[in-house]
Amino acid sequence: MKDSEKQNNVARRVVVLGSTGSVGRQTMDVIRMHHIQVSGLCAMSDVQTLEEQIRAFSPPFCAMYDEAAAYDLRVRIADTNTKVLQGSEGVCQLAALPGADLVFNSILGTAGLRPTLAAIEAGKDIALSNKETLVTAGTIVMQQARRKGVKILPVDSEHCAIWQCLNGENHARIKRLWLTCSGGAFRGYSKEQLDHVTLEQTLAHPTWQMGAKITVDCATLMNKGLELIEAVHLFGVSANMVEIVLHPQSIIHSMVEYIDNAVLAQMSVPDMRLCIQYALTAPDRLHAPTTPLDFFTCGALTFDRPDYEVFPLPLLARHAIERGGNCPAVLNGANEAAVQAFLQGKILFAALPQIVTKVCEDFPKIDAPDLEQIEQSDKLARQEVIRLLESGVF
């Protein structure tokens, strides 16, 4: 590493929320490579991995959602100087930690929302990998970020790509944002074929190595629907300015089309560490532990329209953000509960969009909900999924 690169990053102090998950572990790899100082780490219940990270990075603070796991961790690291916080309150305390410059949030699910708001209130810039923060409460989050002068830095490959393509450009000249989509495990399948797919097939993503929940979302294309909602909030565009395009090779990570019909694209070999590194070090570009893109061997790049007859969930997400209010929170809660039921073997893959659609259609809309109403809508949507499953409708 060049001395100038090390100097640019050694001063940045980072709190990593969700450090033991898939994105979190890759984040720690990047932090290790660039000698970034770790102020705090957080996990849900993975005591062993968090202990290993604490011993490797020596953060002054850590937090564990699960209180029993927090007790276990205290015993394990009693010989260190790391203080253990616990519960949702402890995680929010960690997110607002004095002295940290950046909070990297890769907590899975709606559990990541309140820590994000705590970090914003404390004036911390946020590298955001937690989709649910913006999907469920994007209006509130972005309003608070603007009020506090906080930057929300996208980590997902698609939004990170758009962010890079917007650098130095006039946002008023945006014509369209293009979210690329690999198509997931079942690209090209018919409705009839989806009736017979297995959990094992669903979790076999053709491009990315991710957690189970997001891999299922990729297979249903709900992931693109959630990313559409995120893009609306992150970049201040209307939903009709965001399009989804199938790109099986996952070389182009997203594109920005301008009013002069010029299109800027960000391209690389698929590797989340590149997005993570950019969020941690932007606007600098540093050497990355990723494979260079070889234009002579990567092959043809192809594009196609998604088949919304077979994969309707992105359209449902578009409808939710266009309706606004608590609709995206209902969508998210219903989807998380349905995916959990699928992962537990309680429903077939083909039932996922049916269940989520049913809950969204029947749920009462709340205009301009506050945070408590958003969380309640998410909770009630999950309960409605459980009720539908218990009733035998699906």
mmCIF file of C-alpha atoms in Angstrom:
data_model
loop_
_atom_site.group_PDB
_atom_site.id
_atom_site.type_symbol
_atom_site.label_atom_id
_atom_site.label_comp_id
_atom_site.label_asym_id
_atom_site.label_seq_id
_atom_site.Cartn_x
_atom_site.Cartn_y
_atom_site.Cartn_z
ATOM 1 C CA MET A 1 0.000 0.000 0.000
ATOM 2 C CA LYS A 2 1.234 3.482 -0.807
ATOM 3 C CA ASP A 3 1.861 5.739 2.184
ATOM 4 C CA SER A 4 -0.570 8.322 0.802
ATOM 5 C CA GLU A 5 -3.334 5.713 0.683
ATOM 6 C CA LYS A 6 -2.719 4.629 4.255
ATOM 7 C CA GLN A 7 -2.711 8.226 5.478
ATOM 8 C CA ASN A 8 -6.012 8.951 3.749
ATOM 9 C CA ASN A 9 -7.777 6.132 5.583
ATOM 10 C CA VAL A 10 -6.074 5.535 8.905
ATOM 11 C CA ALA A 11 -7.864 8.573 10.377
ATOM 12 C CA ARG A 12 -11.322 7.225 9.520
ATOM 13 C CA ARG A 13 -12.860 5.463 12.509
ATOM 14 C CA VAL A 14 -15.645 3.046 11.714
ATOM 15 C CA VAL A 15 -18.425 1.310 13.607
ATOM 16 C CA VAL A 16 -19.571 -1.844 11.792
ATOM 17 C CA LEU A 17 -23.113 -2.990 12.565
ATOM 18 C CA GLY A 18 -23.727 -6.578 11.511
ATOM 19 C CA SER A 19 -20.030 -7.399 11.318
ATOM 20 C CA THR A 20 -20.517 -11.186 11.490
ATOM 21 C CA GLY A 21 -22.862 -11.501 8.512
ATOM 22 C CA SER A 22 -21.921 -12.033 4.865
ATOM 23 C CA VAL A 23 -21.455 -8.338 4.029
ATOM 24 C CA GLY A 24 -20.027 -7.639 7.473
ATOM 25 C CA ARG A 25 -17.267 -10.218 7.124
ATOM 26 C CA GLN A 26 -16.306 -8.835 3.717
ATOM 27 C CA THR A 27 -16.287 -5.358 5.242
ATOM 28 C CA MET A 28 -13.818 -6.512 7.860
ATOM 29 C CA ASP A 29 -11.598 -7.888 5.073
ATOM 30 C CA VAL A 30 -11.492 -4.445 3.446
ATOM 31 C CA ILE A 31 -10.899 -2.733 6.793
ATOM 32 C CA ARG A 32 -7.993 -5.078 7.488
ATOM 33 C CA MET A 33 -6.439 -4.421 4.074
ATOM 34 C CA HIS A 34 -6.522 -0.632 4.456
ATOM 35 C CA HIS A 35 -5.734 -0.435 8.181
ATOM 36 C CA ILE A 36 -8.960 1.420 8.970
ATOM 37 C CA GLN A 37 -9.526 1.946 12.682
ATOM 38 C CA VAL A 38 -12.488 0.047 14.164
ATOM 39 C CA SER A 39 -14.350 1.874 16.931
ATOM 40 C CA GLY A 40 -17.116 -0.671 17.404
ATOM 41 C CA LEU A 41 -18.574 -3.964 16.198
ATOM 42 C CA CYS A 42 -22.077 -5.389 16.469
ATOM 43 C CA ALA A 43 -23.725 -8.766 15.914
ATOM 44 C CA MET A 44 -27.065 -10.425 16.521
ATOM 45 C CA SER A 45 -25.958 -13.616 18.293
ATOM 46 C CA ASP A 46 -22.799 -15.014 16.623
ATOM 47 C CA VAL A 47 -20.531 -14.959 19.660
ATOM 48 C CA GLN A 48 -17.668 -16.934 18.160
ATOM 49 C CA THR A 49 -17.209 -14.778 15.060
ATOM 50 C CA LEU A 50 -17.561 -11.549 17.008
ATOM 51 C CA GLU A 51 -14.980 -12.732 19.537
ATOM 52 C CA GLU A 52 -12.556 -13.479 16.695
ATOM 53 C CA GLN A 53 -13.140 -10.008 15.236
ATOM 54 C CA ILE A 54 -12.684 -8.320 18.608
ATOM 55 C CA ARG A 55 -9.345 -10.059 19.103
ATOM 56 C CA ALA A 56 -8.264 -9.132 15.571
ATOM 57 C CA PHE A 57 -9.331 -5.454 15.585
ATOM 58 C CA SER A 58 -9.433 -4.484 19.299
ATOM 59 C CA PRO A 59 -12.446 -2.158 19.183
ATOM 60 C CA PRO A 60 -13.138 -0.266 22.422
ATOM 61 C CA PHE A 61 -16.838 -1.174 22.187
ATOM 62 C CA CYS A 62 -19.036 -3.912 20.772
ATOM 63 C CA ALA A 63 -22.740 -4.721 20.984
ATOM 64 C CA MET A 64 -24.807 -7.886 20.880
ATOM 65 C CA TYR A 65 -28.558 -7.847 20.221
ATOM 66 C CA ASP A 66 -29.150 -11.135 22.001
ATOM 67 C CA GLU A 67 -28.697 -10.571 25.733
ATOM 68 C CA ALA A 68 -27.736 -14.170 26.528
ATOM 69 C CA ALA A 69 -25.116 -13.996 23.782
ATOM 70 C CA ALA A 70 -23.873 -10.710 25.243
ATOM 71 C CA TYR A 71 -23.318 -12.396 28.610
ATOM 72 C CA ASP A 72 -21.416 -15.239 26.927
ATOM 73 C CA LEU A 73 -19.289 -12.746 25.003
ATOM 74 C CA ARG A 74 -18.374 -10.833 28.168
ATOM 75 C CA VAL A 75 -17.039 -14.031 29.689
ATOM 76 C CA ARG A 76 -15.074 -14.926 26.565
ATOM 77 C CA ILE A 77 -13.386 -11.530 26.140
ATOM 78 C CA ALA A 78 -12.855 -10.712 29.811
ATOM 79 C CA ASP A 79 -9.121 -10.515 29.107
ATOM 80 C CA THR A 80 -9.601 -7.703 26.548
ATOM 81 C CA ASN A 81 -10.389 -3.995 26.922
ATOM 82 C CA THR A 82 -13.546 -4.167 24.794
ATOM 83 C CA LYS A 83 -16.762 -3.141 26.543
ATOM 84 C CA VAL A 84 -19.879 -5.160 25.619
ATOM 85 C CA LEU A 85 -23.210 -3.361 25.124
ATOM 86 C CA GLN A 86 -26.408 -5.353 24.723
ATOM 87 C CA GLY A 87 -29.915 -5.295 23.307
ATOM 88 C CA SER A 88 -31.403 -2.866 20.805
ATOM 89 C CA GLU A 89 -30.587 0.045 23.121
ATOM 90 C CA GLY A 90 -26.949 -1.011 23.236
ATOM 91 C CA VAL A 91 -26.785 -1.261 19.446
ATOM 92 C CA CYS A 92 -28.219 2.250 19.094
ATOM 93 C CA GLN A 93 -25.695 3.482 21.662
ATOM 94 C CA LEU A 94 -22.918 1.923 19.583
ATOM 95 C CA ALA A 95 -24.282 3.536 16.403
ATOM 96 C CA ALA A 96 -24.020 6.957 18.063
ATOM 97 C CA LEU A 97 -20.561 6.313 19.505
ATOM 98 C CA PRO A 98 -18.578 9.541 20.037
ATOM 99 C CA GLY A 99 -15.392 9.660 18.020
ATOM 100 C CA ALA A 100 -16.534 7.416 15.168
ATOM 101 C CA ASP A 101 -16.571 9.044 11.729
ATOM 102 C CA LEU A 102 -18.648 6.485 9.858
ATOM 103 C CA VAL A 103 -21.240 3.855 10.719
ATOM 104 C CA PHE A 104 -21.333 0.878 8.356
ATOM 105 C CA ASN A 105 -24.787 -0.702 8.690
ATOM 106 C CA SER A 106 -25.148 -4.238 7.341
ATOM 107 C CA ILE A 107 -27.685 -5.442 9.914
ATOM 108 C CA LEU A 108 -30.263 -7.687 8.273
ATOM 109 C CA GLY A 109 -33.909 -6.665 8.362
ATOM 110 C CA THR A 110 -35.844 -3.911 10.104
ATOM 111 C CA ALA A 111 -33.589 -4.253 13.153
ATOM 112 C CA GLY A 112 -31.248 -1.922 11.265
ATOM 113 C CA LEU A 113 -33.679 1.009 11.171
ATOM 114 C CA ARG A 114 -33.377 2.512 14.658
ATOM 115 C CA PRO A 115 -29.557 2.212 14.752
ATOM 116 C CA THR A 116 -29.486 4.136 11.461
ATOM 117 C CA LEU A 117 -31.612 6.897 12.951
ATOM 118 C CA ALA A 118 -29.450 6.935 16.089
ATOM 119 C CA ALA A 119 -26.331 7.359 13.959
ATOM 120 C CA ILE A 120 -27.962 10.157 11.966
ATOM 121 C CA GLU A 121 -29.000 11.973 15.141
ATOM 122 C CA ALA A 122 -25.370 11.739 16.313
ATOM 123 C CA GLY A 123 -24.204 13.265 13.022
ATOM 124 C CA LYS A 124 -22.478 10.155 11.657
ATOM 125 C CA ASP A 125 -22.171 9.479 7.950
ATOM 126 C CA ILE A 126 -23.641 6.079 7.147
ATOM 127 C CA ALA A 127 -22.498 3.428 4.686
ATOM 128 C CA LEU A 128 -25.800 1.639 4.217
ATOM 129 C CA SER A 129 -26.126 -2.003 3.251
ATOM 130 C CA ASN A 130 -29.362 -2.498 5.193
ATOM 131 C CA LYS A 131 -32.139 -2.263 2.575
ATOM 132 C CA GLU A 132 -34.983 -2.174 5.052
ATOM 133 C CA THR A 133 -33.939 1.200 6.477
ATOM 134 C CA LEU A 134 -34.846 3.014 3.265
ATOM 135 C CA VAL A 135 -37.555 0.632 2.066
ATOM 136 C CA THR A 136 -39.659 0.990 5.207
ATOM 137 C CA ALA A 137 -38.805 4.509 6.370
ATOM 138 C CA GLY A 138 -36.936 6.181 3.533
ATOM 139 C CA THR A 139 -38.822 9.463 3.770
ATOM 140 C CA ILE A 140 -38.084 9.847 7.485
ATOM 141 C CA VAL A 141 -34.466 8.700 7.156
ATOM 142 C CA MET A 142 -33.599 11.033 4.289
ATOM 143 C CA GLN A 143 -35.347 13.992 5.939
ATOM 144 C CA GLN A 144 -33.359 13.417 9.126
ATOM 145 C CA ALA A 145 -30.123 12.981 7.168
ATOM 146 C CA ARG A 146 -30.659 16.292 5.383
ATOM 147 C CA ARG A 147 -31.499 18.005 8.682
ATOM 148 C CA LYS A 148 -28.270 16.771 10.303
ATOM 149 C CA GLY A 149 -26.073 17.164 7.213
ATOM 150 C CA VAL A 150 -25.361 13.424 7.177
ATOM 151 C CA LYS A 151 -24.339 11.505 4.059
ATOM 152 C CA ILE A 152 -26.044 8.203 3.239
ATOM 153 C CA LEU A 153 -23.494 6.198 1.229
ATOM 154 C CA PRO A 154 -24.948 3.208 -0.654
ATOM 155 C CA VAL A 155 -23.162 -0.133 -0.410
ATOM 156 C CA ASP A 156 -25.377 -2.342 -2.590
ATOM 157 C CA SER A 157 -23.643 -2.874 -5.922
ATOM 158 C CA GLU A 158 -26.473 -1.290 -7.926
ATOM 159 C CA HIS A 159 -26.794 1.890 -5.889
ATOM 160 C CA CYS A 160 -23.051 2.195 -5.432
ATOM 161 C CA ALA A 161 -22.736 2.006 -9.226
ATOM 162 C CA ILE A 162 -25.331 4.749 -9.707
ATOM 163 C CA TRP A 163 -23.625 6.886 -7.066
ATOM 164 C CA GLN A 164 -20.350 6.608 -8.982
ATOM 165 C CA CYS A 165 -22.054 7.381 -12.309
ATOM 166 C CA LEU A 166 -23.575 10.533 -10.798
ATOM 167 C CA ASN A 167 -20.261 11.908 -9.509
ATOM 168 C CA GLY A 168 -19.650 15.351 -10.974
ATOM 169 C CA GLU A 169 -22.934 15.331 -12.878
ATOM 170 C CA ASN A 170 -25.985 17.584 -12.640
ATOM 171 C CA HIS A 171 -28.703 15.454 -11.052
ATOM 172 C CA ALA A 172 -31.345 17.614 -12.711
ATOM 173 C CA ARG A 173 -30.176 16.180 -16.027
ATOM 174 C CA ILE A 174 -31.006 12.571 -15.122
ATOM 175 C CA LYS A 175 -33.404 10.935 -17.543
ATOM 176 C CA ARG A 176 -33.444 7.406 -16.123
ATOM 177 C CA LEU A 177 -31.683 5.125 -13.652
ATOM 178 C CA TRP A 178 -31.121 1.557 -14.854
ATOM 179 C CA LEU A 179 -30.906 -1.141 -12.189
ATOM 180 C CA THR A 180 -29.264 -4.244 -13.603
ATOM 181 C CA CYS A 181 -30.486 -7.648 -12.508
ATOM 182 C CA SER A 182 -28.871 -11.061 -12.937
ATOM 183 C CA GLY A 183 -32.297 -12.693 -13.002
ATOM 184 C CA GLY A 184 -31.603 -14.877 -9.990
ATOM 185 C CA ALA A 185 -31.641 -18.649 -9.863
ATOM 186 C CA PHE A 186 -34.724 -19.016 -12.072
ATOM 187 C CA ARG A 187 -34.106 -16.639 -14.942
ATOM 188 C CA GLY A 188 -36.083 -17.866 -17.965
ATOM 189 C CA TYR A 189 -38.383 -20.147 -15.959
ATOM 190 C CA SER A 190 -42.116 -20.314 -16.647
ATOM 191 C CA LYS A 191 -44.834 -20.102 -13.981
ATOM 192 C CA GLU A 192 -45.342 -23.836 -14.317
ATOM 193 C CA GLN A 193 -41.659 -24.534 -13.729
ATOM 194 C CA LEU A 194 -41.643 -22.351 -10.612
ATOM 195 C CA ASP A 195 -44.326 -24.578 -9.096
ATOM 196 C CA HIS A 196 -41.736 -27.321 -8.652
ATOM 197 C CA VAL A 197 -38.503 -25.554 -7.629
ATOM 198 C CA THR A 198 -36.805 -26.511 -4.364
ATOM 199 C CA LEU A 199 -35.186 -24.520 -1.577
ATOM 200 C CA GLU A 200 -31.782 -25.855 -2.616
ATOM 201 C CA GLN A 201 -32.305 -24.605 -6.179
ATOM 202 C CA THR A 202 -33.483 -21.229 -4.902
ATOM 203 C CA LEU A 203 -30.358 -20.670 -2.835
ATOM 204 C CA ALA A 204 -28.023 -21.393 -5.767
ATOM 205 C CA HIS A 205 -27.489 -17.832 -7.023
ATOM 206 C CA PRO A 206 -25.606 -17.764 -10.355
ATOM 207 C CA THR A 207 -23.381 -14.779 -9.533
ATOM 208 C CA TRP A 208 -23.253 -13.608 -5.916
ATOM 209 C CA GLN A 209 -22.597 -15.384 -2.623
ATOM 210 C CA MET A 210 -25.094 -13.946 -0.139
ATOM 211 C CA GLY A 211 -27.245 -14.788 2.850
ATOM 212 C CA ALA A 212 -30.331 -16.982 2.462
ATOM 213 C CA LYS A 213 -32.965 -14.242 2.703
ATOM 214 C CA ILE A 214 -31.479 -11.964 0.063
ATOM 215 C CA THR A 215 -30.808 -14.949 -2.220
ATOM 216 C CA VAL A 216 -34.512 -15.835 -2.100
ATOM 217 C CA ASP A 217 -35.348 -12.192 -2.849
ATOM 218 C CA CYS A 218 -33.064 -12.391 -5.881
ATOM 219 C CA ALA A 219 -34.884 -15.496 -7.096
ATOM 220 C CA THR A 220 -38.307 -13.807 -6.848
ATOM 221 C CA LEU A 221 -36.858 -10.498 -8.167
ATOM 222 C CA MET A 222 -38.195 -8.818 -5.029
ATOM 223 C CA ASN A 223 -34.618 -7.694 -4.478
ATOM 224 C CA LYS A 224 -34.956 -5.427 -7.510
ATOM 225 C CA GLY A 225 -38.261 -4.109 -6.235
ATOM 226 C CA LEU A 226 -36.671 -3.189 -2.915
ATOM 227 C CA GLU A 227 -33.722 -1.610 -4.738
ATOM 228 C CA LEU A 228 -36.132 0.453 -6.837
ATOM 229 C CA ILE A 229 -37.642 1.874 -3.644
ATOM 230 C CA GLU A 230 -34.164 2.553 -2.254
ATOM 231 C CA ALA A 231 -33.133 4.346 -5.447
ATOM 232 C CA VAL A 232 -36.129 6.675 -5.241
ATOM 233 C CA HIS A 233 -35.053 7.784 -1.767
ATOM 234 C CA LEU A 234 -31.277 7.795 -2.286
ATOM 235 C CA PHE A 235 -31.230 9.775 -5.504
ATOM 236 C CA GLY A 236 -34.390 11.874 -5.205
ATOM 237 C CA VAL A 237 -36.054 10.604 -8.373
ATOM 238 C CA SER A 238 -39.604 9.462 -9.067
ATOM 239 C CA ALA A 239 -40.362 5.763 -9.424
ATOM 240 C CA ASN A 240 -41.088 6.142 -13.135
ATOM 241 C CA MET A 241 -37.465 7.217 -13.650
ATOM 242 C CA VAL A 242 -36.122 3.871 -12.405
ATOM 243 C CA GLU A 243 -36.066 0.863 -14.732
ATOM 244 C CA ILE A 244 -34.934 -2.725 -14.223
ATOM 245 C CA VAL A 245 -32.998 -4.553 -16.928
ATOM 246 C CA LEU A 246 -31.881 -8.187 -16.941
ATOM 247 C CA HIS A 247 -28.122 -8.520 -17.351
ATOM 248 C CA PRO A 248 -27.116 -12.129 -16.605
ATOM 249 C CA GLN A 249 -23.356 -11.528 -16.649
ATOM 250 C CA SER A 250 -23.498 -9.035 -13.731
ATOM 251 C CA ILE A 251 -20.593 -7.057 -15.189
ATOM 252 C CA ILE A 252 -22.490 -3.773 -15.490
ATOM 253 C CA HIS A 253 -23.762 -3.047 -11.994
ATOM 254 C CA SER A 254 -26.133 -0.241 -12.963
ATOM 255 C CA MET A 255 -26.356 2.746 -15.291
ATOM 256 C CA VAL A 256 -27.445 6.368 -15.415
ATOM 257 C CA GLU A 257 -29.068 7.711 -18.569
ATOM 258 C CA TYR A 258 -29.006 11.488 -19.033
ATOM 259 C CA ILE A 259 -31.317 13.774 -20.987
ATOM 260 C CA ASP A 260 -28.855 13.912 -23.898
ATOM 261 C CA ASN A 261 -29.255 10.094 -24.174
ATOM 262 C CA ALA A 262 -25.711 9.464 -22.950
ATOM 263 C CA VAL A 263 -25.500 6.470 -20.605
ATOM 264 C CA LEU A 264 -22.805 6.077 -17.947
ATOM 265 C CA ALA A 265 -22.228 2.583 -16.562
ATOM 266 C CA GLN A 266 -20.077 1.203 -13.758
ATOM 267 C CA MET A 267 -18.468 -2.127 -14.613
ATOM 268 C CA SER A 268 -16.381 -4.649 -12.713
ATOM 269 C CA VAL A 269 -16.064 -8.319 -11.915
ATOM 270 C CA PRO A 270 -18.831 -9.081 -9.376
ATOM 271 C CA ASP A 271 -17.306 -8.633 -5.916
ATOM 272 C CA MET A 272 -19.034 -6.890 -3.009
ATOM 273 C CA ARG A 273 -15.696 -5.836 -1.565
ATOM 274 C CA LEU A 274 -15.318 -3.215 -4.288
ATOM 275 C CA CYS A 275 -18.605 -1.536 -3.286
ATOM 276 C CA ILE A 276 -17.727 -1.845 0.390
ATOM 277 C CA GLN A 277 -14.316 -0.287 -0.168
ATOM 278 C CA TYR A 278 -15.730 2.645 -2.133
ATOM 279 C CA ALA A 279 -18.278 3.363 0.606
ATOM 280 C CA LEU A 280 -15.499 3.283 3.209
ATOM 281 C CA THR A 281 -12.952 5.383 1.314
ATOM 282 C CA ALA A 282 -14.820 7.595 -1.192
ATOM 283 C CA PRO A 283 -13.992 9.833 -2.893
ATOM 284 C CA ASP A 284 -10.588 8.119 -2.926
ATOM 285 C CA ARG A 285 -9.963 5.094 -5.131
ATOM 286 C CA LEU A 286 -7.523 2.633 -3.619
ATOM 287 C CA HIS A 287 -6.049 -0.689 -4.616
ATOM 288 C CA ALA A 288 -8.709 -3.354 -4.095
ATOM 289 C CA PRO A 289 -8.499 -7.092 -3.356
ATOM 290 C CA THR A 290 -10.627 -7.815 -6.410
ATOM 291 C CA THR A 291 -10.022 -9.404 -9.807
ATOM 292 C CA PRO A 292 -9.587 -6.894 -12.670
ATOM 293 C CA LEU A 293 -12.170 -6.985 -15.449
ATOM 294 C CA ASP A 294 -10.683 -8.568 -18.582
ATOM 295 C CA PHE A 295 -12.566 -7.267 -21.615
ATOM 296 C CA PHE A 296 -10.982 -9.904 -23.830
ATOM 297 C CA THR A 297 -12.314 -12.862 -21.867
ATOM 298 C CA CYS A 298 -15.506 -11.649 -20.164
ATOM 299 C CA GLY A 299 -17.606 -12.528 -23.214
ATOM 300 C CA ALA A 300 -20.719 -10.882 -24.589
ATOM 301 C CA LEU A 301 -22.840 -8.656 -22.375
ATOM 302 C CA THR A 302 -26.569 -9.204 -22.866
ATOM 303 C CA PHE A 303 -29.708 -7.398 -21.718
ATOM 304 C CA ASP A 304 -33.407 -8.237 -21.618
ATOM 305 C CA ARG A 305 -36.713 -7.154 -20.107
ATOM 306 C CA PRO A 306 -37.878 -8.857 -16.912
ATOM 307 C CA ASP A 307 -40.940 -11.082 -17.292
ATOM 308 C CA TYR A 308 -43.335 -9.524 -14.822
ATOM 309 C CA GLU A 309 -46.013 -12.098 -15.584
ATOM 310 C CA VAL A 310 -43.750 -14.737 -14.048
ATOM 311 C CA PHE A 311 -42.008 -12.458 -11.513
ATOM 312 C CA PRO A 312 -44.583 -9.842 -10.407
ATOM 313 C CA LEU A 313 -42.984 -8.616 -7.178
ATOM 314 C CA PRO A 314 -40.962 -5.722 -8.696
ATOM 315 C CA LEU A 315 -44.218 -4.261 -10.009
ATOM 316 C CA LEU A 316 -45.767 -4.652 -6.564
ATOM 317 C CA ALA A 317 -42.817 -2.754 -5.098
ATOM 318 C CA ARG A 318 -43.187 -0.010 -7.711
ATOM 319 C CA HIS A 319 -46.860 0.285 -6.817
ATOM 320 C CA ALA A 320 -45.998 0.470 -3.107
ATOM 321 C CA ILE A 321 -43.564 3.374 -3.470
ATOM 322 C CA GLU A 322 -45.935 5.185 -5.832
ATOM 323 C CA ARG A 323 -48.738 4.892 -3.248
ATOM 324 C CA GLY A 324 -46.347 5.958 -0.507
ATOM 325 C CA GLY A 325 -47.238 6.168 3.159
ATOM 326 C CA ASN A 326 -46.867 2.883 4.999
ATOM 327 C CA CYS A 327 -47.214 0.776 1.833
ATOM 328 C CA PRO A 328 -43.477 0.018 1.437
ATOM 329 C CA ALA A 329 -43.285 -1.016 5.112
ATOM 330 C CA VAL A 330 -46.213 -3.392 4.618
ATOM 331 C CA LEU A 331 -44.550 -4.803 1.507
ATOM 332 C CA ASN A 332 -41.292 -5.363 3.360
ATOM 333 C CA GLY A 333 -42.870 -6.963 6.417
ATOM 334 C CA ALA A 334 -45.027 -9.298 4.363
ATOM 335 C CA ASN A 335 -42.091 -10.314 2.197
ATOM 336 C CA GLU A 336 -39.755 -11.002 5.124
ATOM 337 C CA ALA A 337 -42.377 -13.172 6.830
ATOM 338 C CA ALA A 338 -43.181 -15.048 3.628
ATOM 339 C CA VAL A 339 -39.499 -15.672 2.868
ATOM 340 C CA GLN A 340 -38.982 -16.955 6.403
ATOM 341 C CA ALA A 341 -41.890 -19.367 5.925
ATOM 342 C CA PHE A 342 -40.354 -20.573 2.669
ATOM 343 C CA LEU A 343 -36.944 -21.086 4.285
ATOM 344 C CA GLN A 344 -38.663 -23.121 7.006
ATOM 345 C CA GLY A 345 -40.350 -25.336 4.413
ATOM 346 C CA LYS A 346 -43.871 -24.116 5.221
ATOM 347 C CA ILE A 347 -44.765 -22.845 1.731
ATOM 348 C CA LEU A 348 -43.753 -23.412 -1.872
ATOM 349 C CA PHE A 349 -41.685 -20.894 -3.807
ATOM 350 C CA ALA A 350 -44.619 -20.084 -6.084
ATOM 351 C CA ALA A 351 -46.676 -18.963 -3.076
ATOM 352 C CA LEU A 352 -44.275 -16.154 -2.169
ATOM 353 C CA PRO A 353 -45.621 -13.478 -4.552
ATOM 354 C CA GLN A 354 -49.204 -14.577 -3.922
ATOM 355 C CA ILE A 355 -48.900 -14.109 -0.165
ATOM 356 C CA VAL A 356 -47.106 -10.763 -0.359
ATOM 357 C CA THR A 357 -49.594 -9.448 -2.914
ATOM 358 C CA LYS A 358 -52.568 -10.532 -0.798
ATOM 359 C CA VAL A 359 -51.270 -8.756 2.307
ATOM 360 C CA CYS A 360 -50.428 -5.565 0.404
ATOM 361 C CA GLU A 361 -53.826 -5.422 -1.290
ATOM 362 C CA ASP A 362 -55.781 -5.846 1.950
ATOM 363 C CA PHE A 363 -53.720 -3.666 4.300
ATOM 364 C CA PRO A 364 -55.069 -0.181 5.206
ATOM 365 C CA LYS A 365 -52.928 2.700 3.992
ATOM 366 C CA ILE A 366 -51.590 5.351 6.355
ATOM 367 C CA ASP A 367 -50.493 8.621 4.761
ATOM 368 C CA ALA A 368 -47.351 10.254 6.212
ATOM 369 C CA PRO A 369 -46.826 7.671 8.981
ATOM 370 C CA ASP A 370 -44.485 8.353 11.869
ATOM 371 C CA LEU A 371 -41.781 5.882 12.901
ATOM 372 C CA GLU A 372 -44.018 4.004 15.332
ATOM 373 C CA GLN A 373 -46.737 3.612 12.685
ATOM 374 C CA ILE A 374 -44.175 2.321 10.201
ATOM 375 C CA GLU A 375 -42.887 -0.258 12.661
ATOM 376 C CA GLN A 376 -46.437 -1.251 13.580
ATOM 377 C CA SER A 377 -47.384 -1.653 9.906
ATOM 378 C CA ASP A 378 -44.360 -3.870 9.370
ATOM 379 C CA LYS A 379 -45.263 -5.937 12.440
ATOM 380 C CA LEU A 380 -48.933 -6.326 11.494
ATOM 381 C CA ALA A 381 -48.022 -7.312 7.930
ATOM 382 C CA ARG A 382 -45.854 -10.116 9.320
ATOM 383 C CA GLN A 383 -48.679 -11.226 11.592
ATOM 384 C CA GLU A 384 -51.077 -11.269 8.652
ATOM 385 C CA VAL A 385 -48.758 -13.610 6.755
ATOM 386 C CA ILE A 386 -48.745 -15.967 9.737
ATOM 387 C CA ARG A 387 -52.545 -15.763 9.960
ATOM 388 C CA LEU A 388 -52.925 -16.596 6.274
ATOM 389 C CA LEU A 389 -50.614 -19.585 6.604
ATOM 390 C CA GLU A 390 -52.430 -20.872 9.682
ATOM 391 C CA SER A 391 -55.781 -20.507 7.925
ATOM 392 C CA GLY A 392 -54.626 -22.833 5.161
ATOM 393 C CA VAL A 393 -55.253 -20.291 2.383
ATOM 394 C CA PHE A 394 -51.756 -20.982 1.050
#
